[in-house]
């Protein structure tokens, strides 16, 4: 059942990729891959319906022994944490393929790489075996390098190489930690539930956890390991940027939750204050740098860094509510980022520039891009956390869950949310409002195939904002169970304690 | 055309718009003479003339019959009598037959009033759905003239005279005869009622102005279709001749109550179409108008709006046509009206450019701007003919006076908002 | 001597003007003692106006009267008197600029025959119809 999500895309990728170009019309390739992605998405919905909300542990498991000497086994399972990630992956793959230009060069290679990536990411989310996770994690590397460097913007070679190097180091760090875990605990295989990491001395736990945090920290990304992101997101074409930001970044936070918090609860509670501050710093930094940008795509890229900071804060706080918020933020950010990158891509392809100083007046109903601008406003405001949309839900839960544990970092993150509104208002004010320049504003019209992905995402954003239960109900039991294993944080201050002893200081 | 004579006598102009000055001196217009330009302006004149046929009739209806009705809910419901009112410059019984067609309402207008953009329904539904001729645009033009006032001619000063006030007083009392409430209000606020009557006089002024322009545009379109107008200067000259021919048309304001006629502004005042209607209209609507409310905030302290009304530059000759279609832009009403009556050759032309059918409103708006530059050129050439010297005058002093006049007129288009530079290029769509 | 109207009638080249004056009912005025200075456009001057102009004016007497009275200035001003002035105010109310620097010009018209004396004034013959503005 679960294997379908991995192998249908990968096999389709192989078929599409290796088919001789005479056997299939080049302009049909997009349609074929769209259908494949659509089928995978529908299968995902089917699995969602089969998913039992009340069970905290792994469900729908599959197991195939593969290479016992290495400790590598094909073990798949899905729980509350990963089911939403899988849905996000297949939805965004479909959106990315739909939103890709019909005139993409070398379509067979392009779409087969996308499907390959999609299948690989699904595998990473599904696997219960550390080594298998690493294999799927590394599977992304070369396809994305190719996707950025062949179909990207001007500095694509530079951006793709930087991405490759950073992500390779990230993988190396993660692998080192995994090997460390297995070697130090003396277990025979890499299976997730078979690793008795609690038996290790605290110091070793902390060292291994630091390795995992750094490795996934490059992926998320966290300041100061983020420098690959702006270049990669900006140089990648819009569909690839959607996949990079919407799906690949989530791999980092998922890994942090599953392998960091999940395997090292004690070490996690020791590192938590540092992580909370790190998350707050990341959020503020991302927002402040975004305010200074002149390129709208770069602005959205930096906003992505900021929003991932909230996830880290919530993971650090590790209350039940906070982890729910972390998952909600991962999903919500994925959807919002997708709509933003898609619309920025439409603006760039119609107007020809991304420079905020040159863009103006796009809301003009006849000569401008009215629907695109309107949805850009919706996306921007969703990202800033306006109530009624999914961004608010996610951020509110994160703040509510983290405030009791880490009040100062939470407040800093709230400030960062305010900054998000600042740069999005700048972007929308300059891009959408104002006057069209009658010397140059002769833009082609936006086709329906470019509007539909944005409309679908907009509907989803509003729906989840108004009915948040559809976002959180899947993950609650799992996250509550995960949190139960974490010892209460030493620095925790519950509201009751604070009221009784106002003089008791927080930091110790 | 005696371009060579002029050029031989005078050295080239050093004005910023020297090529346009030379074109005017050669008998041309501010718009370049190309077949594409000619097609655009003639097509738009025709598309403009059909709703104009409604505007002038309804303006006169409001000025003469609706008058000071406190609840004029049906002022746009033009009665049959006014639809069949004979235009004085068309039809067999015309004072001066400018248009070869009928004197009653244009058949395309009648067809549109039946169906609108949707389908045949009772008039009230068309009105409420706003599927009708946008009379609000005509009222906006009237209000521009009223607000600016003082633009020359004797009509405007007359509105402040005692004679006018006495006429208005008589008319008001007659209109509200038997209505103690309104007469009481009139006793309390006489100035308010007189000011309303002044506004209605401007309704009449504009209605009489457009009564003439509609047959002129129809005739131009018919001549173009028959091949009699082949260049932009020929079109402009037709306008110049028309301006002279009807210059003497009287401007008046007569009120019809219960079968009697009350002359608020009698014909005997001697107000002429050229001086009291046309020139103030061009000044108020083509050049000045007012900034459109609701689209942008203007900081008065930062001088973003000129202090003197004569410096206002929000008319069609300065307008940015791209916002047409946005809320709060009155010309959108006119563009939408014209969209319904475009000749087929213009529709075909627009479909080949820009976004085709999707942005026809703006494309035709820009054609309209070009056509209004030709009308303005005609006014300038007419004024030159009336007040200055012929283009082929052998006296260099006279030619210098002509040139000074042209340069002074073109100085008004030096400011960056003026679209004179844009209309020189065919790519401005 | 003859008055202004008689001179105009007998000259033979002012038929349009005379007809206009009669239509406008200004004959009595121009036969009165005055005195008046009249700038009289010839028939050729009226021909120069685009077709239909005179017809419309002829249909509207007050407007016609206005144009005609613009050509009349109270007082008897001969060419020598006008040489010292640079503008006059017509009976209609609007101003008429005078330019005697090179030849004798009244607004945009050239005086082709000045100083035709009459009982009640003087006539200057001009080659263009004067219009206000």
Short mmCIF file of N, CA and C in Angstrom, two decimals, chain B residues 274-419:
data_model
loop_
_atom_site.label_atom_id
_atom_site.label_comp_id
_atom_site.label_asym_id
_atom_site.label_seq_id
_atom_site.Cartn_x
_atom_site.Cartn_y
_atom_site.Cartn_z
N UNK B 274 -20.14 78.63 -30.57
CA UNK B 274 -18.68 78.56 -30.54
C UNK B 274 -18.13 79.13 -29.24
N UNK B 275 -18.60 80.32 -28.86
CA UNK B 275 -17.98 81.00 -27.74
C UNK B 275 -18.52 80.56 -26.40
N UNK B 276 -19.81 80.23 -26.36
CA UNK B 276 -20.41 79.95 -25.06
C UNK B 276 -20.54 78.47 -24.75
N UNK B 277 -20.38 77.63 -25.75
CA UNK B 277 -20.50 76.20 -25.49
C UNK B 277 -19.22 75.44 -25.86
N UNK B 278 -18.79 75.60 -27.12
CA UNK B 278 -17.68 74.75 -27.58
C UNK B 278 -16.37 75.06 -26.86
N UNK B 279 -15.98 76.32 -26.85
CA UNK B 279 -14.68 76.64 -26.25
C UNK B 279 -14.65 76.35 -24.75
N UNK B 280 -15.68 76.73 -23.98
CA UNK B 280 -15.66 76.31 -22.57
C UNK B 280 -15.63 74.81 -22.40
N UNK B 281 -16.35 74.07 -23.27
CA UNK B 281 -16.37 72.62 -23.15
C UNK B 281 -14.98 72.05 -23.38
N UNK B 282 -14.32 72.51 -24.44
CA UNK B 282 -12.98 71.98 -24.72
C UNK B 282 -12.05 72.28 -23.56
N UNK B 283 -12.14 73.48 -23.05
CA UNK B 283 -11.26 73.85 -21.95
C UNK B 283 -11.55 73.00 -20.71
N UNK B 284 -12.84 72.84 -20.39
CA UNK B 284 -13.18 72.14 -19.15
C UNK B 284 -12.98 70.64 -19.26
N UNK B 285 -13.36 70.05 -20.37
CA UNK B 285 -13.39 68.59 -20.44
C UNK B 285 -12.14 68.03 -21.09
N UNK B 286 -11.59 68.72 -22.09
CA UNK B 286 -10.40 68.16 -22.73
C UNK B 286 -9.16 68.45 -21.92
N UNK B 287 -9.08 69.67 -21.37
CA UNK B 287 -7.85 70.06 -20.71
C UNK B 287 -7.92 69.88 -19.20
N UNK B 288 -8.97 70.43 -18.58
CA UNK B 288 -8.92 70.57 -17.12
C UNK B 288 -9.53 69.41 -16.35
N UNK B 289 -10.82 69.24 -16.43
CA UNK B 289 -11.58 68.28 -15.63
C UNK B 289 -11.13 68.37 -14.17
N UNK B 290 -11.07 67.24 -13.50
CA UNK B 290 -10.66 67.24 -12.10
C UNK B 290 -10.08 65.87 -11.81
N UNK B 291 -9.19 65.75 -10.79
CA UNK B 291 -8.64 64.43 -10.49
C UNK B 291 -9.75 63.47 -10.10
N UNK B 292 -9.63 62.24 -10.53
CA UNK B 292 -10.69 61.27 -10.27
C UNK B 292 -10.65 60.83 -8.82
N UNK B 293 -11.79 60.93 -8.18
CA UNK B 293 -11.82 60.60 -6.77
C UNK B 293 -11.73 59.10 -6.58
N UNK B 294 -11.12 58.70 -5.49
CA UNK B 294 -11.11 57.31 -5.12
C UNK B 294 -10.00 56.51 -5.74
N UNK B 295 -9.17 57.09 -6.58
CA UNK B 295 -8.10 56.28 -7.15
C UNK B 295 -6.76 56.57 -6.50
N UNK B 296 -6.59 57.77 -5.98
CA UNK B 296 -5.29 58.12 -5.44
C UNK B 296 -5.50 59.22 -4.44
N UNK B 297 -4.70 59.25 -3.42
CA UNK B 297 -4.77 60.36 -2.48
C UNK B 297 -3.80 61.43 -2.91
N UNK B 298 -4.25 62.67 -2.92
CA UNK B 298 -3.38 63.77 -3.29
C UNK B 298 -3.08 64.59 -2.06
N UNK B 299 -1.82 64.94 -1.89
CA UNK B 299 -1.39 65.73 -0.74
C UNK B 299 -1.41 67.20 -1.16
N UNK B 300 -2.39 67.94 -0.63
CA UNK B 300 -2.51 69.33 -1.07
C UNK B 300 -1.31 70.15 -0.63
N UNK B 301 -0.80 69.89 0.59
CA UNK B 301 0.36 70.67 1.05
C UNK B 301 1.57 70.44 0.17
N UNK B 302 1.66 69.28 -0.41
CA UNK B 302 2.81 69.01 -1.28
C UNK B 302 2.54 69.44 -2.70
N UNK B 303 1.50 70.23 -2.90
CA UNK B 303 1.20 70.78 -4.23
C UNK B 303 0.97 69.71 -5.28
N UNK B 304 0.44 68.58 -4.87
CA UNK B 304 0.22 67.53 -5.85
C UNK B 304 -0.96 67.84 -6.75
N UNK B 305 -1.86 68.73 -6.28
CA UNK B 305 -2.92 69.21 -7.15
C UNK B 305 -2.64 70.70 -7.37
N UNK B 306 -2.72 71.20 -8.60
CA UNK B 306 -2.38 72.61 -8.84
C UNK B 306 -3.30 73.54 -8.06
N UNK B 307 -2.73 74.68 -7.68
CA UNK B 307 -3.54 75.62 -6.92
C UNK B 307 -4.54 76.35 -7.79
N UNK B 308 -4.11 76.66 -9.03
CA UNK B 308 -5.01 77.38 -9.93
C UNK B 308 -5.79 76.39 -10.76
N UNK B 309 -7.08 76.66 -10.90
CA UNK B 309 -7.89 75.76 -11.71
C UNK B 309 -7.40 75.72 -13.15
N UNK B 310 -6.81 76.80 -13.61
CA UNK B 310 -6.40 76.79 -15.01
C UNK B 310 -5.22 75.86 -15.24
N UNK B 311 -4.58 75.43 -14.18
CA UNK B 311 -3.46 74.50 -14.34
C UNK B 311 -3.88 73.05 -14.24
N UNK B 312 -5.16 72.84 -14.03
CA UNK B 312 -5.62 71.46 -13.93
C UNK B 312 -5.32 70.74 -15.23
N UNK B 313 -4.90 69.51 -15.13
CA UNK B 313 -4.47 68.76 -16.29
C UNK B 313 -4.98 67.33 -16.18
N UNK B 314 -6.28 67.20 -16.03
CA UNK B 314 -6.83 65.86 -15.84
C UNK B 314 -7.81 65.49 -16.94
N UNK B 315 -7.81 66.27 -18.02
CA UNK B 315 -8.74 65.98 -19.11
C UNK B 315 -8.21 64.87 -20.00
N UNK B 316 -8.97 64.56 -21.06
CA UNK B 316 -8.64 63.43 -21.91
C UNK B 316 -7.30 63.61 -22.59
N UNK B 317 -6.90 64.88 -22.83
CA UNK B 317 -5.63 65.09 -23.53
C UNK B 317 -4.44 64.75 -22.65
N UNK B 318 -4.67 64.65 -21.35
CA UNK B 318 -3.59 64.33 -20.41
C UNK B 318 -3.80 62.98 -19.75
N UNK B 319 -4.90 62.34 -20.05
CA UNK B 319 -5.29 61.19 -19.23
C UNK B 319 -4.40 59.98 -19.46
N UNK B 320 -4.19 59.24 -18.41
CA UNK B 320 -3.57 57.93 -18.50
C UNK B 320 -4.72 56.95 -18.73
N UNK B 321 -4.76 56.35 -19.87
CA UNK B 321 -5.93 55.53 -20.22
C UNK B 321 -5.86 54.16 -19.59
N UNK B 322 -4.71 53.73 -19.13
CA UNK B 322 -4.59 52.38 -18.60
C UNK B 322 -5.48 52.09 -17.41
N UNK B 323 -5.75 53.06 -16.51
CA UNK B 323 -6.67 52.72 -15.42
C UNK B 323 -8.13 52.56 -15.83
N UNK B 324 -8.46 52.81 -17.10
CA UNK B 324 -9.86 52.64 -17.50
C UNK B 324 -10.30 51.22 -17.19
N UNK B 325 -11.48 51.08 -16.62
CA UNK B 325 -11.95 49.78 -16.19
C UNK B 325 -11.86 49.63 -14.69
N UNK B 326 -11.04 50.45 -14.05
CA UNK B 326 -10.93 50.42 -12.60
C UNK B 326 -12.06 51.24 -12.01
N UNK B 327 -12.42 50.93 -10.78
CA UNK B 327 -13.51 51.67 -10.14
C UNK B 327 -13.10 53.11 -9.91
N UNK B 328 -14.05 54.01 -10.08
CA UNK B 328 -13.80 55.42 -9.77
C UNK B 328 -13.25 56.21 -10.94
N UNK B 329 -13.18 55.62 -12.12
CA UNK B 329 -12.67 56.34 -13.28
C UNK B 329 -13.86 56.66 -14.18
N UNK B 330 -14.36 57.91 -14.18
CA UNK B 330 -15.54 58.23 -15.00
C UNK B 330 -15.39 57.90 -16.48
N UNK B 331 -14.23 58.12 -17.11
CA UNK B 331 -14.16 57.75 -18.52
C UNK B 331 -14.46 56.29 -18.79
N UNK B 332 -14.36 55.42 -17.79
CA UNK B 332 -14.75 54.03 -18.00
C UNK B 332 -16.18 53.97 -18.52
N UNK B 333 -17.03 54.86 -18.01
CA UNK B 333 -18.41 54.85 -18.45
C UNK B 333 -18.50 55.12 -19.94
N UNK B 334 -17.75 56.12 -20.40
CA UNK B 334 -17.79 56.44 -21.82
C UNK B 334 -17.20 55.31 -22.65
N UNK B 335 -16.09 54.75 -22.18
CA UNK B 335 -15.45 53.67 -22.95
C UNK B 335 -16.41 52.50 -23.07
N UNK B 336 -17.13 52.20 -22.00
CA UNK B 336 -18.06 51.09 -22.08
C UNK B 336 -19.19 51.39 -23.05
N UNK B 337 -19.63 52.65 -23.05
CA UNK B 337 -20.67 53.02 -24.02
C UNK B 337 -20.15 52.84 -25.44
N UNK B 338 -18.93 53.31 -25.67
CA UNK B 338 -18.41 53.23 -27.03
C UNK B 338 -18.19 51.79 -27.45
N UNK B 339 -17.86 50.94 -26.48
CA UNK B 339 -17.62 49.53 -26.80
C UNK B 339 -18.82 48.91 -27.50
N UNK B 340 -20.03 49.41 -27.17
CA UNK B 340 -21.21 48.78 -27.74
C UNK B 340 -21.44 49.14 -29.19
N UNK B 341 -20.81 50.22 -29.67
CA UNK B 341 -21.17 50.71 -30.99
C UNK B 341 -19.98 50.78 -31.93
N UNK B 342 -18.93 50.01 -31.64
CA UNK B 342 -17.75 50.04 -32.50
C UNK B 342 -18.08 49.49 -33.88
N UNK B 343 -17.59 50.15 -34.93
CA UNK B 343 -17.76 49.55 -36.25
C UNK B 343 -16.92 48.29 -36.37
N UNK B 344 -17.32 47.40 -37.26
CA UNK B 344 -16.68 46.10 -37.34
C UNK B 344 -15.20 46.21 -37.65
N UNK B 345 -14.81 47.18 -38.48
CA UNK B 345 -13.39 47.24 -38.85
C UNK B 345 -12.52 47.56 -37.64
N UNK B 346 -13.09 48.32 -36.70
CA UNK B 346 -12.31 48.60 -35.50
C UNK B 346 -12.23 47.38 -34.60
N UNK B 347 -13.32 46.62 -34.51
CA UNK B 347 -13.29 45.42 -33.67
C UNK B 347 -12.24 44.45 -34.20
N UNK B 348 -12.22 44.29 -35.53
CA UNK B 348 -11.22 43.41 -36.12
C UNK B 348 -9.82 43.91 -35.82
N UNK B 349 -9.66 45.22 -35.92
CA UNK B 349 -8.34 45.80 -35.68
C UNK B 349 -7.89 45.55 -34.24
N UNK B 350 -8.79 45.79 -33.29
CA UNK B 350 -8.41 45.61 -31.89
C UNK B 350 -8.12 44.16 -31.56
N UNK B 351 -8.78 43.24 -32.24
CA UNK B 351 -8.55 41.85 -31.89
C UNK B 351 -7.17 41.37 -32.29
N UNK B 352 -6.53 42.15 -33.19
CA UNK B 352 -5.21 41.71 -33.62
C UNK B 352 -4.11 42.25 -32.72
N UNK B 353 -4.43 43.11 -31.79
CA UNK B 353 -3.38 43.74 -31.01
C UNK B 353 -3.59 43.52 -29.53
N UNK B 354 -2.51 43.68 -28.75
CA UNK B 354 -2.53 43.57 -27.29
C UNK B 354 -3.26 42.30 -26.90
N UNK B 355 -4.25 42.41 -26.03
CA UNK B 355 -4.93 41.19 -25.57
C UNK B 355 -6.22 40.96 -26.32
N UNK B 356 -6.36 41.56 -27.49
CA UNK B 356 -7.55 41.28 -28.29
C UNK B 356 -8.81 41.73 -27.61
N UNK B 357 -9.76 40.81 -27.52
CA UNK B 357 -11.06 41.19 -26.95
C UNK B 357 -10.95 41.61 -25.49
N UNK B 358 -9.94 41.06 -24.77
CA UNK B 358 -9.92 41.29 -23.32
C UNK B 358 -9.65 42.73 -22.95
N UNK B 359 -8.84 43.43 -23.74
CA UNK B 359 -8.53 44.80 -23.32
C UNK B 359 -9.00 45.80 -24.36
N UNK B 360 -10.11 45.50 -25.03
CA UNK B 360 -10.64 46.43 -26.03
C UNK B 360 -10.98 47.76 -25.41
N UNK B 361 -11.44 47.74 -24.15
CA UNK B 361 -11.81 49.00 -23.50
C UNK B 361 -10.65 49.97 -23.52
N UNK B 362 -9.46 49.46 -23.23
CA UNK B 362 -8.32 50.36 -23.19
C UNK B 362 -7.87 50.73 -24.59
N UNK B 363 -7.87 49.75 -25.49
CA UNK B 363 -7.46 50.05 -26.86
C UNK B 363 -8.35 51.13 -27.46
N UNK B 364 -9.65 50.99 -27.25
CA UNK B 364 -10.52 52.02 -27.82
C UNK B 364 -10.38 53.33 -27.05
N UNK B 365 -10.04 53.23 -25.77
CA UNK B 365 -9.79 54.45 -25.01
C UNK B 365 -8.64 55.25 -25.59
N UNK B 366 -7.61 54.56 -26.01
CA UNK B 366 -6.47 55.25 -26.58
C UNK B 366 -6.81 55.80 -27.97
N UNK B 367 -7.58 55.04 -28.75
CA UNK B 367 -8.06 55.59 -30.03
C UNK B 367 -8.87 56.85 -29.78
N UNK B 368 -9.67 56.82 -28.73
CA UNK B 368 -10.49 57.98 -28.39
C UNK B 368 -9.59 59.17 -28.05
N UNK B 369 -8.51 58.90 -27.34
CA UNK B 369 -7.59 59.98 -27.00
C UNK B 369 -7.01 60.58 -28.28
N UNK B 370 -6.62 59.73 -29.22
CA UNK B 370 -6.12 60.23 -30.50
C UNK B 370 -7.17 61.10 -31.18
N UNK B 371 -8.42 60.61 -31.17
CA UNK B 371 -9.46 61.35 -31.88
C UNK B 371 -9.71 62.70 -31.23
N UNK B 372 -9.58 62.76 -29.93
CA UNK B 372 -9.81 64.05 -29.27
C UNK B 372 -8.65 65.00 -29.54
N UNK B 373 -7.46 64.46 -29.79
CA UNK B 373 -6.37 65.34 -30.23
C UNK B 373 -6.68 65.93 -31.59
N UNK B 374 -7.36 65.17 -32.44
CA UNK B 374 -7.74 65.72 -33.75
C UNK B 374 -8.81 66.79 -33.58
N UNK B 375 -9.77 66.54 -32.69
CA UNK B 375 -10.79 67.56 -32.45
C UNK B 375 -10.14 68.84 -31.91
N UNK B 376 -9.21 68.66 -30.97
CA UNK B 376 -8.51 69.83 -30.43
C UNK B 376 -7.73 70.54 -31.53
N UNK B 377 -7.09 69.77 -32.41
CA UNK B 377 -6.39 70.39 -33.53
C UNK B 377 -7.35 71.19 -34.39
N UNK B 378 -8.55 70.63 -34.59
CA UNK B 378 -9.55 71.35 -35.39
C UNK B 378 -9.93 72.65 -34.71
N UNK B 379 -10.09 72.60 -33.40
CA UNK B 379 -10.42 73.83 -32.67
C UNK B 379 -9.29 74.84 -32.81
N UNK B 380 -8.06 74.35 -32.69
CA UNK B 380 -6.91 75.27 -32.81
C UNK B 380 -6.87 75.87 -34.21
N UNK B 381 -7.04 75.03 -35.21
CA UNK B 381 -7.01 75.56 -36.59
C UNK B 381 -8.19 76.50 -36.83
N UNK B 382 -9.34 76.20 -36.26
CA UNK B 382 -10.50 77.08 -36.44
C UNK B 382 -10.24 78.42 -35.78
N UNK B 383 -9.66 78.39 -34.59
CA UNK B 383 -9.35 79.65 -33.92
C UNK B 383 -8.34 80.45 -34.71
N UNK B 384 -7.38 79.71 -35.28
CA UNK B 384 -6.40 80.41 -36.10
C UNK B 384 -7.07 81.05 -37.30
N UNK B 385 -7.97 80.33 -37.95
CA UNK B 385 -8.68 80.89 -39.10
C UNK B 385 -9.50 82.11 -38.69
N UNK B 386 -10.14 82.01 -37.53
CA UNK B 386 -11.03 83.09 -37.13
C UNK B 386 -10.27 84.31 -36.64
N UNK B 387 -9.21 84.07 -35.89
CA UNK B 387 -8.59 85.19 -35.20
C UNK B 387 -7.24 85.58 -35.77
N UNK B 388 -6.69 84.75 -36.62
CA UNK B 388 -5.36 85.04 -37.15
C UNK B 388 -5.40 84.93 -38.67
N UNK B 389 -4.30 84.42 -39.20
CA UNK B 389 -4.13 84.60 -40.64
C UNK B 389 -4.16 83.25 -41.35
N UNK B 390 -4.44 83.27 -42.67
CA UNK B 390 -4.44 82.01 -43.42
C UNK B 390 -3.04 81.40 -43.44
N UNK B 391 -3.01 80.08 -43.64
CA UNK B 391 -1.73 79.38 -43.61
C UNK B 391 -0.84 79.79 -44.78
N UNK B 392 -1.45 80.25 -45.86
CA UNK B 392 -0.64 80.61 -47.02
C UNK B 392 -0.49 82.12 -47.15
N UNK B 393 -0.62 82.80 -46.04
CA UNK B 393 -0.46 84.27 -46.06
C UNK B 393 0.98 84.62 -46.43
N UNK B 394 1.17 85.51 -47.40
CA UNK B 394 2.54 85.83 -47.82
C UNK B 394 3.31 86.69 -46.83
N UNK B 395 2.61 87.32 -45.92
CA UNK B 395 3.28 88.24 -45.01
C UNK B 395 3.97 87.47 -43.89
N UNK B 396 5.31 87.59 -43.77
CA UNK B 396 6.00 86.81 -42.73
C UNK B 396 5.58 87.22 -41.32
N UNK B 397 5.21 88.48 -41.13
CA UNK B 397 4.77 88.91 -39.80
C UNK B 397 3.51 88.16 -39.41
N UNK B 398 2.63 87.96 -40.37
CA UNK B 398 1.41 87.22 -40.08
C UNK B 398 1.72 85.77 -39.76
N UNK B 399 2.67 85.22 -40.54
CA UNK B 399 3.02 83.82 -40.30
C UNK B 399 3.66 83.66 -38.92
N UNK B 400 4.44 84.67 -38.55
CA UNK B 400 5.04 84.60 -37.21
C UNK B 400 3.96 84.62 -36.15
N UNK B 401 2.92 85.43 -36.40
CA UNK B 401 1.83 85.47 -35.42
C UNK B 401 1.13 84.11 -35.35
N UNK B 402 0.94 83.50 -36.51
CA UNK B 402 0.35 82.15 -36.52
C UNK B 402 1.20 81.20 -35.71
N UNK B 403 2.51 81.27 -35.98
CA UNK B 403 3.40 80.32 -35.29
C UNK B 403 3.38 80.56 -33.79
N UNK B 404 3.37 81.83 -33.40
CA UNK B 404 3.33 82.12 -31.96
C UNK B 404 2.07 81.52 -31.34
N UNK B 405 0.98 81.63 -32.08
CA UNK B 405 -0.28 81.07 -31.59
C UNK B 405 -0.17 79.56 -31.43
N UNK B 406 0.37 78.88 -32.46
CA UNK B 406 0.51 77.42 -32.37
C UNK B 406 1.42 77.05 -31.21
N UNK B 407 2.52 77.78 -31.09
CA UNK B 407 3.45 77.44 -30.02
C UNK B 407 2.81 77.63 -28.65
N UNK B 408 2.05 78.71 -28.51
CA UNK B 408 1.38 78.93 -27.22
C UNK B 408 0.42 77.79 -26.92
N UNK B 409 -0.30 77.33 -27.93
CA UNK B 409 -1.22 76.22 -27.72
C UNK B 409 -0.45 74.96 -27.34
N UNK B 410 0.64 74.71 -28.03
CA UNK B 410 1.37 73.48 -27.74
C UNK B 410 2.14 73.55 -26.43
N UNK B 411 2.36 74.77 -25.93
CA UNK B 411 3.02 74.87 -24.63
C UNK B 411 2.23 74.17 -23.54
N UNK B 412 0.93 74.10 -23.75
CA UNK B 412 0.11 73.45 -22.73
C UNK B 412 0.37 71.95 -22.68
N UNK B 413 1.02 71.43 -23.70
CA UNK B 413 1.27 69.99 -23.72
C UNK B 413 2.71 69.65 -23.37
N UNK B 414 3.41 70.64 -22.83
CA UNK B 414 4.81 70.36 -22.49
C UNK B 414 4.90 69.52 -21.22
N UNK B 415 3.89 69.63 -20.38
CA UNK B 415 4.03 68.95 -19.09
C UNK B 415 4.07 67.45 -19.28
N UNK B 416 4.70 66.71 -18.32
CA UNK B 416 4.92 65.27 -18.56
C UNK B 416 3.64 64.46 -18.72
N UNK B 417 2.52 64.93 -18.11
CA UNK B 417 1.30 64.13 -18.20
C UNK B 417 0.67 64.19 -19.57
N UNK B 418 1.04 65.16 -20.39
CA UNK B 418 0.38 65.31 -21.69
C UNK B 418 0.69 64.12 -22.57
N UNK B 419 -0.28 63.71 -23.33
CA UNK B 419 -0.12 62.53 -24.15
C UNK B 419 0.24 62.86 -25.58
#
